[in-house]
Structures are given as C-alpha cells and as structure tokens.
Tab-separated table of C-alpha atoms and ligand atoms in Angstrom:
chain	number	residue	atom	x	y	z
C	1	MET	CA	79.279	136.042	121.403
C	2	PRO	CA	80.973	133.926	124.022
C	3	ALA	CA	79.207	132.786	127.174
C	4	SER	CA	76.694	135.272	128.520
C	5	ALA	CA	77.891	137.844	131.027
C	6	GLU	CA	75.402	136.379	133.538
C	7	PHE	CA	76.816	132.859	133.235
C	8	GLN	CA	80.381	134.157	133.509
C	9	GLN	CA	79.429	136.190	136.546
C	10	ARG	CA	77.610	133.240	138.169
C	11	LEU	CA	80.596	131.004	137.489
C	12	GLU	CA	83.415	133.344	138.370
C	13	SER	CA	81.896	134.251	141.722
C	14	ARG	CA	82.129	130.557	142.673
C	15	LEU	CA	85.128	129.538	140.645
C	16	SER	CA	87.852	129.358	143.282
C	17	ALA	CA	85.660	127.247	145.574
C	18	VAL	CA	84.721	124.981	142.667
C	19	ILE	CA	88.371	124.523	141.700
C	20	ARG	CA	89.365	123.763	145.283
C	21	HIS	CA	86.642	121.160	145.525
C	22	PHE	CA	86.756	119.521	142.079
C	23	GLY	CA	90.145	120.441	140.542
C	24	THR	CA	90.627	121.068	136.804
C	25	PRO	CA	89.916	120.306	134.030
C	26	PHE	CA	86.118	120.150	133.765
C	27	HIS	CA	83.212	121.248	131.628
C	28	ILE	CA	80.628	123.165	133.614
C	29	TYR	CA	77.076	123.780	132.401
C	30	ASP	CA	74.616	126.452	133.427
C	31	GLU	CA	71.149	125.181	134.350
C	32	LYS	CA	69.621	128.664	134.367
C	33	GLY	CA	70.904	129.517	130.903
C	34	ILE	CA	69.748	126.208	129.415
C	35	LYS	CA	66.247	126.663	130.846
C	36	GLU	CA	66.029	130.227	129.564
C	37	THR	CA	67.006	129.142	126.064
C	38	CYS	CA	64.462	126.298	126.114
C	39	ALA	CA	61.706	128.637	127.288
C	40	GLY	CA	62.668	131.236	124.685
C	41	LEU	CA	62.436	128.686	121.880
C	42	SER	CA	59.041	127.394	123.021
C	43	ASN	CA	57.674	130.912	123.369
C	44	ALA	CA	58.934	131.948	119.960
C	45	PHE	CA	57.117	129.053	118.248
C	46	ALA	CA	54.001	129.064	120.437
C	47	GLY	CA	51.974	130.246	117.427
C	48	ILE	CA	52.364	126.876	115.679
C	49	PRO	CA	50.032	124.317	117.278
C	50	GLY	CA	51.933	121.214	118.317
C	51	PHE	CA	55.394	122.749	118.023
C	52	GLN	CA	57.915	120.340	119.508
C	53	GLU	CA	61.680	120.466	119.945
C	54	TYR	CA	63.534	117.151	120.116
C	55	PHE	CA	66.905	117.892	121.688
C	56	ALA	CA	69.716	116.284	119.684
C	57	VAL	CA	71.108	114.025	122.400
C	58	LYS	CA	74.483	113.721	120.674
C	59	ALA	CA	75.196	117.382	121.471
C	60	LEU	CA	75.336	116.809	125.232
C	61	PRO	CA	74.455	113.253	126.249
C	62	ASN	CA	74.435	113.679	130.001
C	63	PRO	CA	71.339	112.476	131.892
C	64	ALA	CA	71.379	115.431	134.297
C	65	ILE	CA	71.228	117.842	131.363
C	66	LEU	CA	68.693	115.747	129.444
C	67	LYS	CA	66.471	115.754	132.502
C	68	ILE	CA	66.462	119.561	132.639
C	69	ILE	CA	65.600	119.705	128.946
C	70	GLN	CA	62.880	117.081	129.329
C	71	GLY	CA	61.473	119.149	132.194
C	72	MET	CA	61.099	122.015	129.729
C	73	GLY	CA	58.786	119.837	127.629
C	74	PHE	CA	61.218	118.738	124.937
C	75	GLY	CA	61.659	115.294	123.441
C	76	PHE	CA	64.890	113.651	122.330
C	77	ASP	CA	66.448	113.131	118.928
C	78	CYS	CA	68.578	109.988	118.989
C	79	SER	CA	70.852	108.389	116.453
C	80	SER	CA	72.300	105.404	118.266
C	81	ILE	CA	71.291	102.609	120.614
C	82	ALA	CA	73.121	104.299	123.486
C	83	GLU	CA	71.207	107.534	122.930
C	84	LEU	CA	67.895	105.650	122.808
C	85	GLU	CA	68.836	103.953	126.054
C	86	LEU	CA	69.747	107.274	127.702
C	87	SER	CA	66.425	108.794	126.675
C	88	ARG	CA	64.412	105.809	127.861
C	89	GLN	CA	66.218	105.693	131.183
C	90	LEU	CA	64.769	109.166	131.699
C	91	GLY	CA	61.300	107.859	130.949
C	92	ALA	CA	60.925	109.170	127.394
C	93	ARG	CA	58.709	106.893	125.312
C	94	GLY	CA	57.049	106.628	121.918
C	95	GLU	CA	56.597	109.950	120.186
C	96	GLN	CA	58.802	111.755	122.697
C	97	ILE	CA	61.735	110.183	120.853
C	98	MET	CA	62.745	110.664	117.255
C	99	PHE	CA	65.276	108.210	115.844
C	100	THR	CA	67.271	109.783	113.032
C	101	SER	CA	70.040	107.394	112.126
C	102	ALA	CA	72.241	107.071	109.071
C	103	ASN	CA	73.579	103.830	107.586
C	104	THR	CA	71.273	102.073	110.015
C	105	SER	CA	71.828	98.510	111.192
C	106	ARG	CA	69.255	95.838	112.030
C	107	GLN	CA	70.137	96.089	115.733
C	108	GLU	CA	69.351	99.790	115.618
C	109	TYR	CA	65.903	99.202	114.102
C	110	LEU	CA	65.201	96.630	116.786
C	111	ALA	CA	66.301	99.017	119.523
C	112	ALA	CA	64.194	101.805	117.991
C	113	ALA	CA	61.110	99.568	118.047
C	114	ALA	CA	61.694	98.306	121.606
C	115	ASP	CA	60.172	99.798	124.771
C	116	GLY	CA	57.183	101.418	123.112
C	117	GLY	CA	59.074	102.440	119.981
C	118	CYS	CA	59.711	105.960	118.779
C	119	ILE	CA	59.264	108.059	115.667
C	120	LEU	CA	61.360	106.266	113.083
C	121	ASN	CA	63.036	108.544	110.576
C	122	LEU	CA	64.403	106.605	107.606
C	123	ASP	CA	67.477	107.759	105.737
C	124	ASP	CA	66.958	105.873	102.487
C	125	VAL	CA	64.230	104.339	100.331
C	126	SER	CA	65.939	100.930	100.519
C	127	PHE	CA	65.529	100.978	104.299
C	128	VAL	CA	61.766	100.540	103.990
C	129	ASP	CA	62.243	96.835	103.348
C	130	LYS	CA	64.852	96.483	106.059
C	131	VAL	CA	62.744	97.746	108.951
C	132	PRO	CA	61.778	94.527	110.750
C	133	ASP	CA	58.285	95.822	111.646
C	134	MET	CA	56.988	98.869	109.814
C	135	PRO	CA	55.528	101.212	112.438
C	136	GLU	CA	52.257	103.042	111.837
C	137	LEU	CA	54.042	106.409	111.875
C	138	ILE	CA	56.984	106.794	109.522
C	139	CYS	CA	59.182	109.700	108.554
C	140	PHE	CA	61.808	110.157	105.852
C	141	ARG	CA	64.824	112.390	105.819
C	142	TYR	CA	64.838	114.398	102.609
C	143	ASN	CA	67.977	115.484	100.757
C	144	PRO	CA	67.164	118.249	98.261
C	145	GLY	CA	70.437	117.813	96.356
C	146	GLU	CA	71.111	120.702	94.020
C	147	ARG	CA	67.842	122.389	95.021
C	148	ARG	CA	69.516	123.894	98.085
C	149	THR	CA	72.999	124.978	99.007
C	150	GLY	CA	74.226	123.685	102.345
C	151	ASN	CA	76.644	125.495	104.576
C	152	SER	CA	80.301	124.945	105.313
C	153	ILE	CA	80.073	122.480	108.209
C	154	ILE	CA	77.463	120.133	106.773
C	155	GLY	CA	78.491	120.713	103.151
C	156	ASN	CA	76.752	120.665	99.813
C	157	PRO	CA	73.606	118.462	99.887
C	158	VAL	CA	74.669	116.743	96.646
C	159	GLU	CA	77.768	115.470	98.440
C	160	ALA	CA	76.058	114.720	101.756
C	161	LYS	CA	75.506	111.053	102.593
C	162	TYR	CA	72.181	111.770	104.259
C	163	GLY	CA	68.605	111.462	103.213
C	164	VAL	CA	66.369	110.407	100.359
C	165	ALA	CA	66.897	112.089	96.982
C	166	HIS	CA	64.169	114.295	95.547
C	167	ASP	CA	63.234	111.844	92.790
C	168	GLN	CA	62.849	109.000	95.283
C	169	ILE	CA	60.784	110.682	97.941
C	170	VAL	CA	57.273	109.892	96.657
C	171	ALA	CA	58.237	106.273	96.053
C	172	ALA	CA	59.664	106.077	99.563
C	173	TYR	CA	56.290	106.918	101.149
C	174	GLN	CA	54.531	104.650	98.691
C	175	ARG	CA	56.711	101.721	99.697
C	176	ALA	CA	56.202	102.463	103.370
C	177	MET	CA	52.424	102.522	102.789
C	178	LYS	CA	52.615	99.131	101.123
C	179	ARG	CA	54.277	97.850	104.274
C	180	GLY	CA	51.486	99.248	106.436
C	181	ALA	CA	52.485	102.797	107.367
C	182	THR	CA	49.443	105.045	107.805
C	183	ARG	CA	50.849	108.154	109.493
C	184	PHE	CA	53.562	110.349	108.037
C	185	GLY	CA	56.216	112.917	108.817
C	186	LEU	CA	58.861	114.606	106.700
C	187	HIS	CA	62.322	115.603	107.903
C	188	THR	CA	65.425	117.315	106.651
C	189	MET	CA	68.675	118.590	108.131
C	190	LEU	CA	70.673	120.811	105.847
C	191	ALA	CA	72.742	123.271	107.772
C	192	SER	CA	74.942	123.349	110.809
C	193	ASN	CA	75.689	126.337	113.014
C	194	GLU	CA	73.672	128.589	110.718
C	195	ARG	CA	72.998	132.029	112.212
C	196	GLU	CA	71.134	133.374	109.177
C	197	TYR	CA	67.514	132.812	110.167
C	198	SER	CA	66.155	133.080	106.635
C	199	TYR	CA	67.935	129.811	105.780
C	200	MET	CA	65.729	128.018	108.335
C	201	VAL	CA	62.624	129.771	107.030
C	202	GLU	CA	63.475	128.555	103.517
C	203	THR	CA	63.866	125.023	104.871
C	204	ALA	CA	60.433	125.123	106.507
C	205	ARG	CA	58.868	126.497	103.310
C	206	MET	CA	60.608	123.840	101.235
C	207	LEU	CA	59.226	121.068	103.459
C	208	LEU	CA	55.702	122.527	103.395
C	209	GLU	CA	55.808	122.616	99.590
C	210	LEU	CA	57.005	119.027	99.521
C	211	VAL	CA	54.231	118.005	101.899
C	212	LYS	CA	51.706	119.528	99.546
C	213	TRP	CA	53.195	117.768	96.546
C	214	ILE	CA	53.616	114.331	98.151
C	215	SER	CA	50.159	114.514	99.785
C	216	GLY	CA	48.641	115.237	96.381
C	217	GLU	CA	50.502	112.377	94.691
C	218	LEU	CA	49.590	109.793	97.301
C	219	ASP	CA	46.409	111.176	98.864
C	220	ILE	CA	47.886	111.221	102.365
C	221	LYS	CA	48.228	113.845	105.079
C	222	PHE	CA	51.347	114.678	107.006
C	223	GLU	CA	51.306	114.943	110.792
C	224	PHE	CA	54.534	116.899	111.034
C	225	ILE	CA	57.512	118.374	109.327
C	226	ASN	CA	60.857	118.390	111.124
C	227	ILE	CA	63.255	121.110	109.989
C	228	GLY	CA	66.210	119.465	111.752
C	229	GLY	CA	68.761	121.229	113.911
C	230	GLY	CA	71.613	123.430	112.814
C	231	LEU	CA	70.539	126.679	114.454
C	232	GLY	CA	73.744	128.601	114.974
C	233	ILE	CA	75.271	130.398	117.920
C	234	PRO	CA	77.864	133.173	117.871
C	235	TYR	CA	81.225	131.718	118.894
C	236	ARG	CA	83.242	134.862	118.165
C	237	PRO	CA	82.892	138.139	120.004
C	238	GLY	CA	80.946	140.561	117.867
C	239	GLU	CA	79.076	137.914	115.874
C	240	SER	CA	75.331	138.422	115.800
C	241	ARG	CA	72.850	136.025	117.325
C	242	LEU	CA	70.377	134.045	115.281
C	243	ASP	CA	67.194	136.127	115.163
C	244	ILE	CA	64.869	133.489	116.593
C	245	GLN	CA	61.906	135.879	116.797
C	246	SER	CA	61.991	136.716	113.085
C	247	MET	CA	62.587	133.078	112.236
C	248	ALA	CA	59.550	132.014	114.268
C	249	LYS	CA	57.385	134.808	112.912
C	250	GLU	CA	58.082	133.924	109.281
C	251	ILE	CA	57.751	130.179	109.795
C	252	THR	CA	54.492	130.680	111.699
C	253	ALA	CA	53.215	132.751	108.769
C	254	ALA	CA	54.182	129.952	106.355
C	255	PHE	CA	52.202	127.476	108.473
C	256	ASP	CA	49.230	129.838	108.597
C	257	ASP	CA	49.325	130.116	104.797
C	258	PHE	CA	49.495	126.364	104.459
C	259	ARG	CA	46.516	125.952	106.788
C	260	GLY	CA	44.587	128.599	104.864
C	261	ASN	CA	45.198	126.849	101.544
C	262	ASN	CA	44.860	123.234	102.636
C	263	GLY	CA	42.412	123.245	105.506
C	264	TYR	CA	44.982	121.735	107.887
C	265	ALA	CA	48.644	122.089	108.704
C	266	PRO	CA	51.179	119.592	109.951
C	267	LYS	CA	52.859	120.189	113.295
C	268	MET	CA	56.335	121.584	113.336
C	269	TYR	CA	59.243	119.729	114.911
C	270	MET	CA	62.820	120.791	115.328
C	271	GLU	CA	65.877	118.970	116.651
C	272	SER	CA	68.412	121.516	117.735
C	273	GLY	CA	71.379	120.617	119.860
C	274	ARG	CA	73.914	123.414	119.706
C	275	TYR	CA	71.365	126.220	120.051
C	276	ILE	CA	69.992	124.755	123.287
C	277	THR	CA	73.163	123.960	125.231
C	278	GLY	CA	76.149	125.284	123.258
C	279	PRO	CA	76.498	128.697	124.927
C	280	HIS	CA	75.798	127.261	128.372
C	281	GLY	CA	78.987	125.256	128.814
C	282	ILE	CA	82.551	126.309	129.605
C	283	LEU	CA	85.665	124.137	129.689
C	284	VAL	CA	87.754	125.216	132.663
C	285	THR	CA	91.375	124.254	132.375
C	286	SER	CA	94.648	125.259	134.072
C	287	ALA	CA	97.825	126.464	132.426
C	288	ILE	CA	100.518	123.949	133.345
C	289	ASN	CA	103.359	124.760	130.950
C	290	ARG	CA	104.658	127.624	128.954
C	291	LYS	CA	106.990	127.066	126.051
C	292	GLU	CA	108.734	129.610	123.883
C	293	ILE	CA	110.215	128.369	120.614
C	294	TYR	CA	109.270	129.850	117.232
C	295	ARG	CA	105.898	130.579	118.793
C	296	THR	CA	104.728	130.842	122.376
C	297	TYR	CA	102.689	127.888	123.582
C	298	VAL	CA	100.480	127.836	126.634
C	299	GLY	CA	100.035	124.192	127.635
C	300	VAL	CA	96.843	123.424	129.561
C	301	ASP	CA	95.633	120.381	131.489
C	302	ALA	CA	92.846	119.595	128.992
C	303	CYS	CA	93.341	118.352	125.434
C	304	MET	CA	91.330	117.263	122.394
C	305	SER	CA	89.734	114.499	124.465
C	306	ALA	CA	87.671	117.297	126.051
C	307	LEU	CA	86.943	119.334	122.937
C	308	MET	CA	87.639	118.343	119.346
C	309	ARG	CA	85.967	121.156	117.446
C	310	PRO	CA	89.030	123.399	117.061
C	311	GLY	CA	91.220	120.506	115.882
C	312	MET	CA	88.562	118.901	113.725
C	313	TYR	CA	86.881	121.898	112.098
C	314	GLY	CA	89.247	124.761	112.857
C	315	ALA	CA	86.401	126.046	115.022
C	316	TYR	CA	86.871	129.175	117.111
C	317	HIS	CA	86.210	128.975	120.842
C	318	HIS	CA	86.594	132.153	122.803
C	319	ILE	CA	89.079	132.009	125.695
C	320	THR	CA	89.201	134.245	128.734
C	321	VAL	CA	91.500	134.297	131.737
C	322	PRO	CA	89.656	135.154	134.966
C	323	GLY	CA	91.178	138.166	136.678
C	324	LYS	CA	93.176	139.176	133.619
C	325	SER	CA	92.197	141.131	130.545
C	326	GLY	CA	93.787	142.630	127.484
C	327	GLY	CA	95.752	141.002	124.706
C	328	ASP	CA	99.338	141.114	125.876
C	329	GLU	CA	100.713	138.359	123.696
C	330	ILE	CA	99.969	136.062	120.789
C	331	VAL	CA	99.987	132.387	121.767
C	332	ASP	CA	98.800	128.929	120.767
C	333	VAL	CA	96.830	127.244	123.557
C	334	VAL	CA	97.630	123.555	123.361
C	335	GLY	CA	96.842	120.178	124.863
C	336	SER	CA	99.193	117.260	125.377
C	337	LEU	CA	98.391	115.026	122.395
C	338	CYS	CA	101.095	114.037	119.923
C	339	GLU	CA	99.011	115.674	117.202
C	340	ASN	CA	99.723	119.187	116.076
C	341	ASN	CA	96.024	119.965	115.687
C	342	ASP	CA	95.572	119.511	119.445
C	343	LYS	CA	95.211	123.258	119.878
C	344	PHE	CA	92.338	125.128	121.485
C	345	ALA	CA	93.481	128.384	119.924
C	346	ILE	CA	96.024	129.299	117.277
C	347	GLN	CA	97.858	132.640	117.294
C	348	ARG	CA	95.339	134.091	119.726
C	349	SER	CA	95.806	137.373	121.491
C	350	LEU	CA	95.499	136.656	125.229
C	351	PRO	CA	96.528	138.256	128.499
C	352	LYS	CA	99.954	137.097	129.635
C	353	THR	CA	99.466	133.881	131.586
C	354	GLU	CA	101.656	131.838	133.849
C	355	ASP	CA	101.482	128.296	135.179
C	356	GLY	CA	98.491	127.891	137.463
C	357	ASP	CA	96.307	130.454	135.700
C	358	LEU	CA	92.832	129.313	134.723
C	359	LEU	CA	91.692	129.465	131.127
C	360	LEU	CA	87.969	129.433	130.371
C	361	ILE	CA	87.196	127.992	126.961
C	362	HIS	CA	83.696	129.148	126.045
C	363	ASP	CA	80.682	127.608	124.308
C	364	THR	CA	81.528	123.978	124.993
C	365	GLY	CA	77.962	123.000	125.912
C	366	ALA	CA	77.305	121.194	122.617
C	367	HIS	CA	79.484	118.825	120.601
C	368	GLY	CA	82.142	119.270	123.268
C	369	ILE	CA	82.864	116.373	125.594
C	370	ALA	CA	80.600	114.104	123.568
C	371	MET	CA	82.994	114.163	120.636
C	372	GLY	CA	86.108	113.515	122.701
C	373	PHE	CA	88.156	110.403	122.072
C	374	ASN	CA	90.865	108.425	123.811
C	375	TYR	CA	93.616	108.596	121.218
C	376	ASN	CA	97.046	108.724	122.805
C	377	GLY	CA	95.541	107.331	126.004
C	378	LYS	CA	94.087	110.712	126.899
C	379	LEU	CA	91.090	110.559	129.183
C	380	ARG	CA	87.996	112.723	129.199
C	381	PRO	CA	87.447	115.236	132.006
C	382	LYS	CA	84.557	115.462	134.429
C	383	GLU	CA	81.351	117.397	133.879
C	384	LEU	CA	79.801	119.708	136.442
C	385	LEU	CA	76.431	121.387	136.605
C	386	LEU	CA	75.948	124.859	138.036
C	387	ARG	CA	72.455	124.662	139.479
C	388	GLU	CA	70.057	127.562	139.583
C	389	ASP	CA	70.520	127.818	143.357
C	390	GLY	CA	74.278	128.245	142.945
C	391	SER	CA	75.249	124.734	144.014
C	392	VAL	CA	77.635	122.793	141.800
C	393	GLU	CA	77.115	119.104	141.156
C	394	LEU	CA	79.328	116.440	139.636
C	395	ILE	CA	77.277	114.954	136.766
C	396	ARG	CA	79.972	112.785	135.192
C	397	ARG	CA	83.228	111.817	136.802
C	398	GLU	CA	86.495	112.014	134.905
C	399	GLU	CA	87.653	108.931	133.040
C	400	ARG	CA	90.262	106.934	134.874
C	401	LEU	CA	92.946	104.508	133.815
C	402	GLU	CA	90.721	101.585	134.802
C	403	ASP	CA	88.124	102.809	132.268
C	404	TYR	CA	90.815	102.885	129.598
C	405	PHE	CA	91.824	99.318	130.428
C	406	ALA	CA	88.254	98.010	130.818
C	407	THR	CA	88.051	96.651	127.254
C	408	LEU	CA	91.247	94.673	127.794
C	409	ASP	CA	89.739	92.826	130.703
C	410	PHE	CA	88.114	89.662	129.313
C	411	GLU	CA	88.110	85.889	129.412
C	412	PRO	CA	90.603	84.178	127.092
C	413	ASP	CA	88.975	83.618	123.683
C	414	ARG	CA	90.857	82.081	120.821
C	415	LEU	CA	89.774	80.515	117.524
C	416	ALA	CA	92.066	77.558	117.004
C	417	ALA	CA	94.066	77.166	113.802
C	418	GLN	CA	92.589	74.657	111.292
B	501	PLP	C1	73.710	116.705	114.757
B	501	PLP	C2	72.298	116.646	114.399
B	501	PLP	C3	71.373	117.533	114.960
B	501	PLP	C4	71.762	118.647	115.887
B	501	PLP	O1	72.568	119.581	115.247
B	501	PLP	P1	72.874	120.983	115.949
B	501	PLP	O2	73.809	121.630	114.969
B	501	PLP	O3	73.529	120.670	117.234
B	501	PLP	O4	71.601	121.698	116.112
B	501	PLP	C5	70.045	117.371	114.637
B	501	PLP	N1	69.640	116.400	113.802
B	501	PLP	C6	70.486	115.532	113.231
B	501	PLP	C7	69.955	114.494	112.329
B	501	PLP	C8	71.842	115.632	113.499
B	501	PLP	O5	72.690	114.775	112.921
C-alpha cells in the first residue's frame, strides 16, 4: 500500500504552504511514521533478549533521519567510509555500528577500526588475512548457495557476489581465531523487499542451525546472529503488508527452542532499511510539460536523479495527484534525462493533469535520493522533514551547479612526458 492515509493527510493539509516556501521538487519524510515503525519493530521482537536493529544507512543517509532512528535505540549498518563517518558524527561508536562491506579495500578496514571500531562483518574467508588488526569480535556474512532460493531483486544466492560459501564457513572462523578473534557473530542477507514473513523465519532458523554446527566444530559460542535486511513493504495498492507480528512470534519461538536445547541463545540483530523508512517518504514534483505523440507523456520537474528504482528495477511507485482522483487517462510520467528509462510510471492510469499540478510519488523513503546520480548533469533535489509538531524542516538542500563543478576545481597537476 502506498503512503499511509495519516501521512498523506498530514502532508496534504500543509502542502500548499510547503510548496510556496520550498518549491518543488523535494522528498519529504514523516518523522511520526518513522518513529511508529521503529517502535513497532522493537515491540514485536521484545521477546528476544538483546534484539537490536541496525538501520541500513544506505537506504536514507541523512543525519536528521539517522538521528531520529538512533533516538529509537537503533544502531547503524554501514558499508562505506562515508556511512561510517555519518554514523560517527552522530555519536555512534563500537558495537552500535555494524560494517557490512563487499569487495572491501584496506582503507575501509582502517576506517572501520578507527574511532573505537565497530562490528566488522567479513564478506570472504580471504579477508581474514587482509584485516590490518583482527578485532576481538568478528562476524562473517554467509551465502547458503543452492541451500536457499533468493528473491527477484537480490537474485539466486549461487549467483550473488556476497558472503562466504557454506563449505568455507567453519574455516573462516578458524582462521579468524588464529588471528586472535574471541567473540563471534554470524550474518546473512538473502532477500530484498520480501513481504512473505516465513522467508525471514527460515533465514533465522538457518542461521541458528549453522550456529549450532559451527559452535560444535570449533567449540565456540556465538554472541549474535544477524538476519540482514530485506523486509518488504507494499508498493502497490492492494498488496499485503509483511506480517511482522507472526514473523517475530515464530523467530522468538526458534530462539526459545535454541536456548532450551543449548543452554544459551545468541542475540538477534537485523539491518533493515526499506522497512523502517520506505513508506515514510514522498517525492513531490510538479507537472511542467505535457506531450502527446504515440503515447501521452506527463513531464515533471524531477527525474531519475531523485529516484532510480523505476528505471533501474522496473519498480512500481504509486502516484497520486492532490485534489484529483480517478483514472481519466493512461500516461507515462517522465523526467528530463536523455534516457528512455527515465520514467516514474509507464502506462499508468492517472487523473487528467495539466502543467502546474503536483504529483506525489509514494514510498521514496528508502533507496530513493540515495541512489540518485548526476548523469546528464541532472542535480538531486532537496530533502524535507515533516516533524511531529507539523513544522517542516530543510534537511538537505538541493544540489546546485557549483556542486556539479566542484570536482573540476583543482590546482594544475600534470605528469610530464618521459
Ligand atoms: C541494502 C542492505 C540492507 C538493507 O536492505 P533493505 O532491503 O533496505 O532492508 C541491509 N544489509 C545489507 C548488507 C545491505 O546491502
């Protein structure tokens, strides 16, 4: 389902004033909705001692949003130096940060270890020898290969570049122990935008079984398992929500069983991005052109630089037109890039719009602006935050031409010919 009725109501009651003040296009996020989702997740998993969500920073890397999420007791899942820096600027330290990188560089290991370190999650057995200083606490990302089927966005685990293969996982911990690791976690991330809760339950069970097996082989205990992110949200009207209560109930039971059989249980970590912020963002854009050739095109003042998911994955984002309803015509809603996949909607039934109408593109709170790029010299829009008290705050300004030209501004530097 698109943005909640409450968020739409909160936004639309203020929309004309917001537009007058800030202009379009912009992403706007809903503080109240984000907090409610965070609280709902924590409550659902309260039966597992030590449950911790690490928000996947890449989903919405804005400090104002991260601060709200941190205030709800969550840590941060980072995968780059910039994301580590963002998290640390907010005061997150040590085990409040999980660093899950792929194809990791030496600079990234050094950044991960700086400023009190973080939980280091290694993506390959060969990385054990490349970590400059092996931390006490180490985690590996597990790739089950043919043991599990993935889903359409993240793909088949056998073809996924991530993680340590099943046959290497015991050796990976063994090698880390040789280098001095004494505390252990186990991680996986198999699905993306998965609304079928039983998939997540299976993932938790799979990791608990692995923990039992690896612990037995190496005589170690695990402090946590991390089931990754990938919890889905309904983007299309009529799609069902992920049943978080049933998911939590069944995973809690699996942990209780494990504790019953083994005398202890690891903690449970999760690193959702989309589930936390996805439904709580809307891209507000204005219709600026209308073109009728073989199809009707509604041209808006935002483009792929603001939201790549439709162009990149064929993803559906619901679109509404404030003050208008019904499906009067079939149109493509397009941006201004010289790329024919720069379309927010293809052959969508929408109310008849004219220049100046606002279009609300829903569910842009995760993997929205963060994915945007500057191809074709297109700049990214601003981000706004709708506070719980109804005020609206600029939390990132729009990119400007001087930002685009910033990397061309440097001292002459030339390597002379031989
Ligand atoms: C992208 C990513 C996430 C978050 O995924 P969502 O689908 O937004 O929940 C979590 N962990 C890792 C390792 C990721 O790459």
